[in-house]
C-alpha cells in the first residue's frame, strides 16, 4: 500500500470516529461538518480507485 492510500484510509477512519463522537454528543453542526468531510474523502478514494470498507455513515 502506498503512502497516499494509507494516508487516505487513515483520514477516513479518523473522520468516521469523529463523526460517531459528534453524533453521540448530539452536536448537529459538527455532524454536518464531519459528514461533509467524510463524503469528500470517499469521493477522493473513489476517484483514485481506493477501496473503502464498511463505514459508520
mmCIF file with all atom_site columns, C-alpha atoms in Angstrom:
data_model
loop_
_atom_site.group_PDB
_atom_site.id
_atom_site.type_symbol
_atom_site.label_atom_id
_atom_site.label_alt_id
_atom_site.label_comp_id
_atom_site.label_asym_id
_atom_site.label_entity_id
_atom_site.label_seq_id
_atom_site.pdbx_PDB_ins_code
_atom_site.Cartn_x
_atom_site.Cartn_y
_atom_site.Cartn_z
_atom_site.occupancy
_atom_site.B_iso_or_equiv
_atom_site.pdbx_formal_charge
_atom_site.auth_seq_id
_atom_site.auth_comp_id
_atom_site.auth_asym_id
_atom_site.auth_atom_id
_atom_site.pdbx_PDB_model_num
ATOM 1  C CA . UNK A 1 1  ? 0.000   0.000  0.000  1.00 0.00 ? 1  UNK A CA 1
ATOM 2  C CA . UNK A 1 2  ? 1.441   3.365  -0.967 1.00 0.00 ? 2  UNK A CA 1
ATOM 3  C CA . UNK A 1 3  ? 1.606   6.402  1.293  1.00 0.00 ? 3  UNK A CA 1
ATOM 4  C CA . UNK A 1 4  ? -1.310  8.139  -0.438 1.00 0.00 ? 4  UNK A CA 1
ATOM 5  C CA . UNK A 1 5  ? -3.640  5.177  0.063  1.00 0.00 ? 5  UNK A CA 1
ATOM 6  C CA . UNK A 1 6  ? -2.552  4.610  3.661  1.00 0.00 ? 6  UNK A CA 1
ATOM 7  C CA . UNK A 1 7  ? -2.966  8.285  4.499  1.00 0.00 ? 7  UNK A CA 1
ATOM 8  C CA . UNK A 1 8  ? -6.362  8.497  2.852  1.00 0.00 ? 8  UNK A CA 1
ATOM 9  C CA . UNK A 1 9  ? -7.656  5.418  4.658  1.00 0.00 ? 9  UNK A CA 1
ATOM 10 C CA . UNK A 1 10 ? -6.366  6.777  7.967  1.00 0.00 ? 10 UNK A CA 1
ATOM 11 C CA . UNK A 1 11 ? -8.124  10.097 7.378  1.00 0.00 ? 11 UNK A CA 1
ATOM 12 C CA . UNK A 1 12 ? -11.348 8.240  6.601  1.00 0.00 ? 12 UNK A CA 1
ATOM 13 C CA . UNK A 1 13 ? -11.082 6.180  9.815  1.00 0.00 ? 13 UNK A CA 1
ATOM 14 C CA . UNK A 1 14 ? -10.372 9.295  11.869 1.00 0.00 ? 14 UNK A CA 1
ATOM 15 C CA . UNK A 1 15 ? -13.269 11.189 10.302 1.00 0.00 ? 15 UNK A CA 1
ATOM 16 C CA . UNK A 1 16 ? -15.637 8.259  10.872 1.00 0.00 ? 16 UNK A CA 1
ATOM 17 C CA . UNK A 1 17 ? -14.602 8.218  14.525 1.00 0.00 ? 17 UNK A CA 1
ATOM 18 C CA . UNK A 1 18 ? -15.074 11.979 14.834 1.00 0.00 ? 18 UNK A CA 1
ATOM 19 C CA . UNK A 1 19 ? -18.491 11.689 13.171 1.00 0.00 ? 19 UNK A CA 1
ATOM 20 C CA . UNK A 1 20 ? -19.557 8.971  15.585 1.00 0.00 ? 20 UNK A CA 1
ATOM 21 C CA . UNK A 1 21 ? -18.419 11.050 18.550 1.00 0.00 ? 21 UNK A CA 1
ATOM 22 C CA . UNK A 1 22 ? -20.306 14.109 17.264 1.00 0.00 ? 22 UNK A CA 1
ATOM 23 C CA . UNK A 1 23 ? -23.461 12.015 16.887 1.00 0.00 ? 23 UNK A CA 1
ATOM 24 C CA . UNK A 1 24 ? -23.055 10.586 20.394 1.00 0.00 ? 24 UNK A CA 1
ATOM 25 C CA . UNK A 1 25 ? -22.665 14.099 21.804 1.00 0.00 ? 25 UNK A CA 1
ATOM 26 C CA . UNK A 1 26 ? -25.669 15.406 19.876 1.00 0.00 ? 26 UNK A CA 1
ATOM 27 C CA . UNK A 1 27 ? -23.599 18.102 18.137 1.00 0.00 ? 27 UNK A CA 1
ATOM 28 C CA . UNK A 1 28 ? -25.640 18.588 14.962 1.00 0.00 ? 28 UNK A CA 1
ATOM 29 C CA . UNK A 1 29 ? -23.308 21.199 13.488 1.00 0.00 ? 29 UNK A CA 1
ATOM 30 C CA . UNK A 1 30 ? -20.234 19.016 13.938 1.00 0.00 ? 30 UNK A CA 1
ATOM 31 C CA . UNK A 1 31 ? -22.132 16.044 12.490 1.00 0.00 ? 31 UNK A CA 1
ATOM 32 C CA . UNK A 1 32 ? -22.737 18.071 9.321  1.00 0.00 ? 32 UNK A CA 1
ATOM 33 C CA . UNK A 1 33 ? -19.087 19.156 9.142  1.00 0.00 ? 33 UNK A CA 1
ATOM 34 C CA . UNK A 1 34 ? -17.729 15.645 9.660  1.00 0.00 ? 34 UNK A CA 1
ATOM 35 C CA . UNK A 1 35 ? -20.242 14.109 7.234  1.00 0.00 ? 35 UNK A CA 1
ATOM 36 C CA . UNK A 1 36 ? -19.183 16.603 4.566  1.00 0.00 ? 36 UNK A CA 1
ATOM 37 C CA . UNK A 1 37 ? -15.525 15.768 5.169  1.00 0.00 ? 37 UNK A CA 1
ATOM 38 C CA . UNK A 1 38 ? -16.272 12.047 5.007  1.00 0.00 ? 38 UNK A CA 1
ATOM 39 C CA . UNK A 1 39 ? -18.199 12.459 1.748  1.00 0.00 ? 39 UNK A CA 1
ATOM 40 C CA . UNK A 1 40 ? -15.247 14.362 0.251  1.00 0.00 ? 40 UNK A CA 1
ATOM 41 C CA . UNK A 1 41 ? -12.758 11.712 1.379  1.00 0.00 ? 41 UNK A CA 1
ATOM 42 C CA . UNK A 1 42 ? -14.911 8.903  -0.031 1.00 0.00 ? 42 UNK A CA 1
ATOM 43 C CA . UNK A 1 43 ? -15.199 10.756 -3.344 1.00 0.00 ? 43 UNK A CA 1
ATOM 44 C CA . UNK A 1 44 ? -11.418 11.194 -3.434 1.00 0.00 ? 44 UNK A CA 1
ATOM 45 C CA . UNK A 1 45 ? -10.942 7.498  -2.692 1.00 0.00 ? 45 UNK A CA 1
ATOM 46 C CA . UNK A 1 46 ? -13.348 6.509  -5.472 1.00 0.00 ? 46 UNK A CA 1
ATOM 47 C CA . UNK A 1 47 ? -11.605 8.799  -7.959 1.00 0.00 ? 47 UNK A CA 1
ATOM 48 C CA . UNK A 1 48 ? -8.291  7.072  -7.196 1.00 0.00 ? 48 UNK A CA 1
ATOM 49 C CA . UNK A 1 49 ? -9.590  3.511  -7.064 1.00 0.00 ? 49 UNK A CA 1
ATOM 50 C CA . UNK A 1 50 ? -9.077  3.149  -3.314 1.00 0.00 ? 50 UNK A CA 1
ATOM 51 C CA . UNK A 1 51 ? -11.478 0.629  -1.786 1.00 0.00 ? 51 UNK A CA 1
ATOM 52 C CA . UNK A 1 52 ? -13.063 1.802  1.446  1.00 0.00 ? 52 UNK A CA 1
ATOM 53 C CA . UNK A 1 53 ? -14.539 -0.807 3.795  1.00 0.00 ? 53 UNK A CA 1
ATOM 54 C CA . UNK A 1 54 ? -17.822 -0.584 5.686  1.00 0.00 ? 54 UNK A CA 1
ATOM 55 C CA . UNK A 1 55 ? -18.333 2.693  7.452  1.00 0.00 ? 55 UNK A CA 1
ATOM 56 C CA . UNK A 1 56 ? -20.488 4.383  10.059 1.00 0.00 ? 56 UNK A CA 1
ATOM 57 C CA . UNK A 1 57 ? -22.441 6.704  7.841  1.00 0.00 ? 57 UNK A CA 1
#
